[in-house]
Coordinates of C-alpha atoms in Angstrom, one line a residue:
M700 CA -6.6 19.4 67.3
T701 CA -5.4 21.5 70.2
R702 CA -1.8 22.7 70.5
Q703 CA -0.3 24.1 73.7
P704 CA 3.1 25.8 73.8
N705 CA 5.5 24.5 76.5
P706 CA 8.9 25.6 77.7
C707 CA 11.9 23.8 76.1
S708 CA 14.4 22.1 78.4
Q709 CA 17.9 21.4 77.2
E710 CA 18.2 18.7 79.9
E711 CA 15.1 16.9 78.6
L712 CA 16.4 17.1 75.0
G713 CA 19.8 15.8 76.1
S714 CA 18.2 12.8 77.7
L715 CA 16.8 11.5 74.4
F716 CA 18.8 9.0 72.4
L717 CA 18.5 11.2 69.3
F718 CA 20.2 14.2 71.0
E719 CA 22.4 12.6 73.7
K720 CA 25.6 13.2 71.8
L721 CA 25.0 16.9 71.3
D722 CA 27.0 19.5 73.3
P723 CA 25.2 22.2 75.4
E724 CA 25.6 24.8 72.7
Q725 CA 23.9 22.6 70.2
L726 CA 21.1 21.8 72.7
A727 CA 20.7 25.5 73.3
R728 CA 20.3 26.2 69.6
L729 CA 17.6 23.5 69.3
C730 CA 15.6 25.1 72.1
R731 CA 16.1 28.5 70.6
E732 CA 15.1 27.6 67.1
G733 CA 12.5 24.9 67.9
H734 CA 9.7 24.7 70.4
V735 CA 7.8 22.2 72.5
E736 CA 4.0 21.6 71.9
T737 CA 1.4 19.5 73.5
F738 CA -1.2 17.9 71.2
E739 CA -4.6 16.6 72.4
P740 CA -5.8 13.3 71.1
G741 CA -6.3 13.4 67.4
P742 CA -4.3 14.0 64.2
V743 CA -0.9 15.8 64.1
Y744 CA -0.4 15.7 60.4
T745 CA -1.9 13.8 57.4
E746 CA -0.2 11.8 54.7
G747 CA 0.3 13.7 51.5
D748 CA 0.3 17.2 53.0
A749 CA 3.3 19.4 52.6
A750 CA 6.0 18.3 55.1
A751 CA 6.4 21.4 57.3
C752 CA 7.8 20.1 60.6
F753 CA 10.0 17.5 62.2
Y754 CA 8.5 16.0 65.4
V755 CA 10.3 14.2 68.3
L756 CA 8.1 12.6 71.0
L757 CA 8.8 13.7 74.5
E758 CA 5.8 12.2 76.3
G759 CA 2.7 10.4 75.2
T760 CA 1.6 7.8 72.6
V761 CA 1.8 8.1 68.8
V762 CA 0.3 6.1 66.0
L763 CA 1.8 6.1 62.5
S764 CA -0.4 4.9 59.6
R765 CA -0.4 4.8 55.8
R766 CA -3.3 5.0 53.4
V767 CA -4.0 1.7 51.6
G768 CA -7.0 2.0 49.3
A769 CA -9.8 3.4 51.3
D770 CA -8.3 2.4 54.7
D771 CA -5.7 3.8 57.0
V772 CA -3.4 0.9 57.9
E773 CA -1.5 1.3 61.2
I774 CA 2.2 0.9 60.8
T775 CA 3.4 1.4 64.4
R776 CA 2.1 2.5 67.8
T777 CA 4.7 3.5 70.5
S778 CA 5.3 5.5 73.6
S779 CA 9.1 5.4 73.4
R780 CA 10.6 8.8 74.1
G781 CA 12.7 10.2 71.3
V782 CA 10.9 8.5 68.3
Y783 CA 10.7 10.9 65.4
A784 CA 8.5 11.5 62.4
G785 CA 7.6 14.1 59.9
A786 CA 9.9 16.1 57.6
F787 CA 13.0 14.0 58.3
Q788 CA 14.0 14.1 54.6
S789 CA 13.9 17.8 54.3
Y790 CA 17.7 17.9 54.0
L791 CA 17.3 16.5 50.5
G792 CA 15.6 19.7 49.4
D793 CA 13.6 19.8 46.2
R794 CA 15.2 16.7 44.8
V795 CA 12.4 14.7 46.4
Q796 CA 8.8 15.7 46.9
Q797 CA 8.6 17.1 50.4
V798 CA 5.3 15.6 51.7
Y799 CA 4.4 13.6 54.7
T800 CA 4.7 9.9 53.7
T801 CA 2.6 8.8 56.7
S802 CA -0.2 10.1 58.9
L803 CA 0.6 10.8 62.6
R804 CA -2.0 10.9 65.4
V805 CA -1.8 10.8 69.2
T806 CA -4.1 8.7 71.4
D807 CA -3.6 10.8 74.6
P808 CA -2.2 14.3 75.4
S809 CA 1.4 14.1 74.0
R810 CA 4.3 16.5 74.0
F811 CA 6.6 16.9 71.0
F812 CA 9.8 18.8 70.3
V813 CA 9.1 20.5 67.0
L814 CA 11.5 21.9 64.4
S815 CA 10.4 23.5 61.1
A816 CA 11.5 21.6 58.0
E817 CA 13.8 24.5 56.9
T818 CA 15.5 24.7 60.4
F819 CA 16.0 20.9 60.5
A820 CA 17.5 20.8 57.1
T821 CA 19.9 23.7 57.9
I822 CA 21.0 22.1 61.2
M823 CA 21.6 18.7 59.5
R824 CA 23.8 20.3 56.8
E825 CA 25.8 22.4 59.3
W826 CA 26.3 19.8 62.0
F827 CA 26.5 16.6 60.0
P828 CA 27.7 17.4 56.5
M829 CA 29.4 14.0 55.9
A830 CA 26.3 12.1 57.2
V831 CA 24.1 14.2 54.9
H832 CA 26.2 13.4 51.9
L833 CA 26.1 9.7 52.8
L834 CA 22.3 9.8 53.3
E835 CA 21.8 11.7 50.1
G836 CA 23.9 9.1 48.2
L837 CA 22.0 6.3 49.9
F838 CA 18.5 7.7 49.2
L839 CA 19.0 9.1 45.8
G840 CA 21.3 6.3 44.7
T841 CA 18.7 3.7 45.7
E842 CA 16.0 5.6 43.9
T843 CA 18.1 5.9 40.8
M844 CA 19.0 2.2 41.0
R845 CA 15.4 1.2 41.4
Q846 CA 14.4 3.3 38.4
A847 CA 17.2 1.8 36.3
V848 CA 16.5 -1.8 37.3
G849 CA 12.8 -1.2 36.9
Q850 CA 13.4 0.0 33.4
R851 CA 15.6 -3.0 32.8
E852 CA 13.0 -5.3 34.1
R853 CA 10.4 -3.8 31.8
L854 CA 12.8 -4.2 28.8
L855 CA 13.5 -7.9 29.8
A856 CA 9.7 -8.5 30.0
L857 CA 9.2 -6.8 26.6
G858 CA 12.0 -9.0 25.1
S859 CA 10.4 -12.1 26.6
L860 CA 7.0 -11.1 25.3
S861 CA 8.4 -10.2 21.9
A862 CA 10.1 -13.6 21.7
G863 CA 6.9 -15.4 22.8
L864 CA 4.8 -13.4 20.3
T865 CA 7.2 -14.1 17.5
H866 CA 7.0 -17.8 18.3
E867 CA 3.2 -17.7 18.4
L868 CA 3.0 -15.8 15.2
N869 CA 5.4 -18.1 13.4
N870 CA 3.2 -21.2 13.7
P871 CA 0.0 -19.8 12.0
A872 CA 2.1 -17.8 9.5
A873 CA 4.1 -20.9 8.5
A874 CA 0.9 -22.9 8.3
A875 CA -0.6 -20.3 6.0
V876 CA 2.5 -20.4 3.7
R877 CA 2.4 -24.2 3.5
A878 CA -1.4 -24.2 2.8
T879 CA -1.0 -21.6 0.1
A880 CA 1.7 -23.6 -1.7
A881 CA -0.5 -26.7 -1.5
L882 CA -3.5 -24.8 -2.7
R883 CA -1.6 -23.6 -5.8
E884 CA -0.9 -27.2 -6.7
R885 CA -4.5 -28.3 -6.1
V886 CA -5.9 -25.5 -8.2
A887 CA -3.5 -26.4 -11.0
G888 CA -4.6 -30.0 -10.8
M889 CA -8.2 -29.0 -10.8
R890 CA -7.7 -26.9 -14.0
H891 CA -6.0 -29.9 -15.7
K892 CA -8.7 -32.3 -14.6
L893 CA -11.4 -29.9 -15.7
G894 CA -9.8 -29.8 -19.2
I895 CA -9.9 -33.6 -19.4
I896 CA -13.5 -33.6 -18.3
A897 CA -14.5 -30.9 -20.8
A898 CA -12.8 -33.0 -23.6
G899 CA -14.4 -36.2 -22.4
P900 CA -17.7 -37.8 -23.2
Y901 CA -19.8 -36.0 -20.6
Q902 CA -23.3 -34.9 -21.5
R903 CA -24.4 -31.3 -20.7
D904 CA -26.8 -32.4 -18.0
T905 CA -24.2 -34.7 -16.4
L906 CA -21.8 -31.7 -16.2
E907 CA -24.5 -29.6 -14.6
T908 CA -25.1 -32.3 -12.1
L909 CA -21.4 -32.6 -11.2
V910 CA -21.2 -28.8 -10.8
E911 CA -24.2 -28.9 -8.5
I912 CA -22.6 -31.7 -6.5
Q913 CA -19.4 -29.7 -6.4
E914 CA -21.3 -26.7 -4.9
R915 CA -23.0 -28.9 -2.3
T916 CA -19.6 -30.5 -1.4
A917 CA -17.9 -27.1 -0.9
D918 CA -20.8 -26.2 1.4
Q919 CA -20.5 -29.5 3.3
V920 CA -16.8 -29.0 3.9
S921 CA -17.4 -25.7 5.8
K922 CA -20.0 -27.5 8.0
A923 CA -17.9 -30.6 8.8
T924 CA -17.8 -31.7 12.4
P925 CA -14.8 -33.4 14.0
L926 CA -15.0 -37.1 14.5
S927 CA -13.5 -39.3 17.2
P928 CA -10.4 -41.3 16.1
L929 CA -12.5 -44.5 16.0
E930 CA -15.3 -42.9 14.0
A931 CA -12.8 -41.4 11.5
A932 CA -11.0 -44.8 11.1
E933 CA -14.3 -46.6 10.5
R934 CA -15.5 -44.1 7.9
E935 CA -12.1 -44.2 6.1
D936 CA -12.3 -48.0 5.8
A937 CA -15.9 -47.7 4.4
L938 CA -14.8 -45.1 1.8
S939 CA -11.7 -47.1 0.8
D940 CA -13.8 -50.2 0.3
W941 CA -16.4 -48.2 -1.8
L942 CA -13.6 -46.8 -4.0
D943 CA -12.0 -50.2 -4.4
D944 CA -15.3 -51.8 -5.3
H945 CA -15.8 -49.2 -8.0
G946 CA -12.4 -49.7 -9.5
I947 CA -10.9 -46.3 -8.3
A948 CA -7.2 -46.8 -7.5
G949 CA -5.6 -45.1 -4.5
G950 CA -8.7 -45.1 -2.4
W951 CA -6.5 -45.2 0.8
N952 CA -5.1 -41.8 -0.3
L953 CA -8.4 -40.2 -1.1
S954 CA -10.5 -41.4 1.9
P955 CA -8.8 -39.4 4.7
T956 CA -9.4 -36.2 2.8
F957 CA -13.1 -37.1 2.3
V958 CA -13.5 -38.0 6.0
Q959 CA -11.8 -34.7 7.0
A960 CA -14.4 -32.9 4.9
G961 CA -17.3 -34.7 6.6
L962 CA -18.2 -36.8 3.5
A963 CA -19.3 -40.4 3.5
T964 CA -20.3 -43.2 1.1
D965 CA -23.7 -41.6 0.4
W966 CA -21.9 -38.7 -1.2
L967 CA -20.0 -41.1 -3.4
D968 CA -23.3 -42.7 -4.3
Q969 CA -24.6 -39.4 -5.6
V970 CA -21.5 -39.0 -7.8
A971 CA -21.8 -42.5 -9.1
A972 CA -25.5 -41.8 -9.9
A973 CA -24.6 -38.7 -12.0
V974 CA -22.0 -40.3 -14.3
D975 CA -21.3 -43.7 -15.9
E976 CA -18.7 -46.1 -14.6
H977 CA -16.1 -45.2 -17.3
T978 CA -16.0 -41.5 -16.1
L979 CA -16.6 -42.1 -12.4
A980 CA -12.9 -42.2 -11.5
G981 CA -12.2 -38.8 -13.2
A982 CA -15.3 -37.2 -11.6
V983 CA -14.3 -38.4 -8.1
R984 CA -10.8 -37.1 -8.5
W985 CA -12.0 -33.8 -9.9
L986 CA -14.3 -33.4 -6.9
S987 CA -11.5 -34.4 -4.6
Y988 CA -9.6 -31.3 -5.7
T989 CA -12.6 -29.3 -4.7
V990 CA -12.6 -30.9 -1.3
E991 CA -8.8 -30.3 -0.9
T992 CA -9.0 -26.7 -2.0
E993 CA -11.8 -26.0 0.5
L994 CA -9.9 -27.6 3.3
L995 CA -6.7 -25.6 2.5
M996 CA -8.7 -22.4 2.3
N997 CA -10.2 -23.2 5.7
E998 CA -6.6 -23.8 7.0
I999 CA -5.5 -20.4 5.6
Q1000 CA -8.5 -18.7 7.1
D1001 CA -7.8 -20.3 10.5
S1002 CA -4.1 -19.3 10.3
T1003 CA -4.7 -15.7 9.4
A1004 CA -7.5 -15.4 12.0
R1005 CA -5.0 -16.7 14.6
V1006 CA -2.5 -14.0 13.4
S1007 CA -5.1 -11.4 13.7
Q1008 CA -6.1 -12.6 17.1
L1009 CA -2.5 -12.4 18.3
V1010 CA -2.0 -8.9 16.9
N1011 CA -5.2 -7.8 18.6
A1012 CA -4.0 -9.4 21.9
A1013 CA -0.7 -7.5 21.5
R1014 CA -2.5 -4.2 21.0
Q1015 CA -4.8 -5.0 23.9
Y1016 CA -1.8 -5.9 26.1
S1017 CA 0.2 -2.8 25.2
Q1018 CA -2.8 -0.4 25.3
L1019 CA -1.0 1.7 22.7
D1020 CA -4.2 2.8 21.2
R1021 CA -6.0 3.5 24.4
A1022 CA -6.2 6.3 26.9
P1023 CA -4.0 5.7 29.9
Y1024 CA -6.9 6.0 32.4
Q1025 CA -10.3 4.5 31.3
V1026 CA -13.1 2.1 32.2
A1027 CA -11.7 -1.3 31.4
D1028 CA -12.9 -4.9 31.3
V1029 CA -10.5 -6.9 33.5
H1030 CA -11.2 -10.1 31.7
E1031 CA -10.0 -8.7 28.4
L1032 CA -6.8 -7.6 30.1
L1033 CA -6.3 -11.0 31.7
D1034 CA -7.0 -12.8 28.4
S1035 CA -4.6 -10.7 26.4
T1036 CA -1.8 -11.1 29.0
L1037 CA -2.3 -14.9 29.2
L1038 CA -2.2 -15.1 25.4
M1039 CA 1.0 -13.0 25.3
L1040 CA 2.6 -15.2 28.0
S1041 CA 1.5 -18.5 26.5
G1042 CA 4.9 -19.1 25.0
R1043 CA 6.4 -18.7 28.5
M1044 CA 4.4 -21.7 29.8
G1045 CA 5.6 -25.2 29.1
P1046 CA 3.4 -28.1 28.1
G1047 CA 3.2 -29.3 31.7
I1048 CA 1.5 -26.1 33.0
K1049 CA -2.2 -26.0 32.7
V1050 CA -4.2 -22.7 32.8
V1051 CA -7.6 -22.6 34.3
K1052 CA -9.9 -19.5 33.9
D1053 CA -12.5 -19.1 36.6
Y1054 CA -14.1 -15.8 35.6
D1055 CA -17.2 -14.2 36.9
R1056 CA -18.4 -12.6 33.7
T1057 CA -21.1 -10.6 35.4
L1058 CA -18.5 -8.3 37.0
P1059 CA -18.7 -4.7 35.8
K1060 CA -16.0 -2.8 34.0
I1061 CA -13.8 -0.7 36.4
P1062 CA -11.9 2.6 36.2
A1063 CA -8.2 1.7 35.8
Y1064 CA -4.9 2.1 34.1
P1065 CA -5.1 -0.9 31.8
G1066 CA -1.5 -0.9 30.6
E1067 CA -0.2 -0.9 34.1
L1068 CA -2.6 -3.6 35.2
N1069 CA -1.3 -5.7 32.4
Q1070 CA 2.2 -5.2 33.9
V1071 CA 0.8 -6.5 37.2
W1072 CA -0.8 -9.5 35.6
T1073 CA 2.5 -10.2 33.8
N1074 CA 4.6 -10.1 37.0
L1075 CA 2.2 -12.3 39.0
I1076 CA 1.8 -14.9 36.2
D1077 CA 5.5 -14.9 35.5
N1078 CA 6.2 -15.5 39.2
A1079 CA 3.7 -18.4 39.3
V1080 CA 5.1 -20.0 36.2
S1081 CA 8.7 -19.7 37.6
A1082 CA 7.6 -21.2 40.9
M1083 CA 6.0 -24.2 39.2
S1084 CA 8.9 -24.6 36.8
S1085 CA 11.4 -24.7 39.6
T1086 CA 10.2 -28.1 40.7
D1087 CA 9.1 -30.4 37.9
S1088 CA 7.7 -27.9 35.3
Q1089 CA 4.2 -29.3 36.1
G1090 CA 1.3 -27.5 37.7
T1091 CA -1.9 -25.6 37.4
L1092 CA -2.3 -21.8 37.2
T1093 CA -5.8 -20.7 38.1
V1094 CA -6.9 -17.2 37.4
R1095 CA -10.1 -16.3 39.2
T1096 CA -12.3 -13.2 39.3
A1097 CA -15.0 -12.5 41.8
L1098 CA -16.9 -9.7 43.6
D1099 CA -15.5 -9.0 47.1
H1100 CA -17.8 -6.4 48.7
D1101 CA -17.1 -3.1 46.9
H1102 CA -13.9 -4.5 45.2
L1103 CA -13.2 -6.6 42.2
L1104 CA -11.0 -9.6 43.2
V1105 CA -8.4 -11.1 40.8
E1106 CA -6.7 -14.1 42.2
F1107 CA -3.7 -16.0 40.8
R1108 CA -3.3 -19.4 42.3
D1109 CA -0.4 -21.8 41.5
T1110 CA 0.5 -25.3 42.7
G1111 CA 4.2 -24.5 43.2
P1112 CA 6.2 -25.0 46.4
G1113 CA 4.9 -21.9 48.0
V1114 CA 6.5 -18.8 49.7
P1115 CA 8.2 -19.6 53.0
A1116 CA 6.6 -17.9 56.0
D1117 CA 9.9 -16.3 57.1
I1118 CA 10.2 -14.2 53.9
R1119 CA 6.5 -13.7 53.1
D1120 CA 6.5 -10.2 54.7
R1121 CA 9.4 -9.1 52.5
I1122 CA 8.4 -10.2 49.0
F1123 CA 7.0 -6.8 48.2
D1124 CA 10.2 -5.0 49.3
P1125 CA 12.2 -3.4 46.5
F1126 CA 15.2 -5.6 45.3
F1127 CA 14.1 -8.6 47.3
T1128 CA 14.1 -11.8 45.2
T1129 CA 14.3 -15.5 45.8
K1130 CA 15.4 -16.2 42.2
P1131 CA 19.1 -17.0 41.4
V1132 CA 21.5 -14.1 40.7
G1133 CA 20.9 -12.7 37.2
E1134 CA 17.3 -14.1 36.9
G1135 CA 15.4 -11.7 39.1
T1136 CA 15.6 -8.0 39.8
G1137 CA 13.4 -8.0 42.9
L1138 CA 11.2 -5.2 41.5
G1139 CA 8.3 -7.1 39.9
L1140 CA 6.2 -7.4 43.1
D1141 CA 7.3 -3.9 44.2
I1142 CA 6.1 -2.4 40.9
S1143 CA 2.9 -4.5 41.3
W1144 CA 2.3 -3.2 44.8
R1145 CA 2.8 0.4 43.7
V1146 CA 0.4 0.0 40.7
V1147 CA -2.3 -1.7 42.7
V1148 CA -2.1 0.0 46.1
N1149 CA -0.7 3.5 45.3
K1150 CA -2.2 4.1 41.9
H1151 CA -5.5 2.2 42.0
H1152 CA -6.1 2.5 45.7
G1153 CA -6.6 -1.2 45.9
G1154 CA -5.0 -4.1 47.8
L1155 CA -2.4 -6.8 47.1
E1156 CA -1.7 -9.7 49.4
V1157 CA -0.4 -13.3 49.3
H1158 CA -1.5 -16.4 51.1
S1159 CA 0.8 -19.4 50.6
E1160 CA 1.4 -23.0 51.6
P1161 CA 3.1 -25.7 49.7
G1162 CA 1.0 -26.6 46.6
D1163 CA -1.4 -23.6 47.1
T1164 CA -0.1 -20.0 46.6
R1165 CA -2.6 -17.2 46.0
F1166 CA -1.8 -13.7 45.1
Q1167 CA -5.0 -11.6 45.5
V1168 CA -5.5 -8.2 43.8
R1169 CA -8.5 -6.2 44.9
L1170 CA -9.5 -3.2 42.8
P1171 CA -12.2 -0.7 43.7
L1172 CA -15.3 -0.8 41.5
T1173 CA -15.5 3.0 41.4
A1174 CA -13.0 5.8 40.9
A1175 CA -11.4 7.2 44.1
D1176 CA -12.3 10.7 45.1
T1177 CA -8.7 11.7 45.0
D1178 CA -6.6 12.2 41.9
T1179 CA -5.5 8.7 41.0
S1180 CA -2.8 10.1 38.7
Q1181 CA -0.6 11.0 41.7
E1182 CA 1.4 8.0 43.0
H1183 CA 2.9 8.5 46.4
S1184 CA 6.1 6.6 47.1

């Protein structure tokens, strides 16, 4: 980059819209404390560097760009005299990080009026004290509000997730409590029936055969396969008929339990062959207690496993026991978030997972990615619920060149074209007052683009809205812990 000093003209400065209201003395001070430079085609300054100067274009063409992932995205290109860039927030001092928020380059030899950041800040405070106070209040107030509302949004999301998790935990926990109470009754009945059998006219070898049948029955219950409703009804009728034919009362009450355990009439034939007809009813009822206790223990096992699964999902979602930056499996993060949000989805919303399980793990901030998934899933569910509470949410992962793609597709009404470019802006929301803060997508953008050096975009039409997150497969060369605003 070549810089060439040039003389400063008060008349030229006064012809710019930025300085046209200044008096001759002020223009003279600008020329005295600033200078004019000509830059050859190439960079003028780079995003992220310390903001040292304030630049005003006098002649030429400038291009402003921002870093998005591995690419420089052009923001604007102009030849308008008087446009400015650089350290224009220097009047805020050390209350904000004084770095260039964009990159500036010129495409042909261009002249700039240049002020040092310190000089620009001093002049602003001396000439426009009221304006500086207003600008400070606007900038710092907006930042404070964004932080406060962002914190509020996180608390609301946490409250919603807590309510959903409590609801999800309540079902298996209540089932386990009910099954435990029923199990206690069945075990007491088994003890009573065992006492009757022991006092009855059973031979030793008969008791041994019954105990053997009991062991095989318990093993059979654990291996039972579900039947179709028609198959189950037919087997219940067959078992009821067998019990009635053998003089065992209440066969209609016993047969559903036997069917659920995967037992059929051939099992009853084994029991009948082991005892005489006078003791058959007692033996069948004693064995029915075995079947019921095994089924109840299976129910308790399933319920407690569900509780454990939910707790593991909550730990995975919160990442409380993980390092903030690590190599993570995106599918694990997606599954935990979907499970945590399952209570948020009504019965009319179907979730489809279209995962490419061959994708590698990626370096990431898992806890913050879970926040992104939460925001995008919540938006999709809200969009579908705003119509008839029906729809399909499809979560897809795929390889996209050197990025991992995570796509959230919903069948809601879509994002209107006239607001599509604004949905990632802070505080912009289409939800009714009190229901949305307008920071969910802004936070998602910052996490994906600024922190992970990835990309976030939306494609939408009625019935097909897709939010696409692209994450690099390898860690960026730069320090990913620094998030530029």
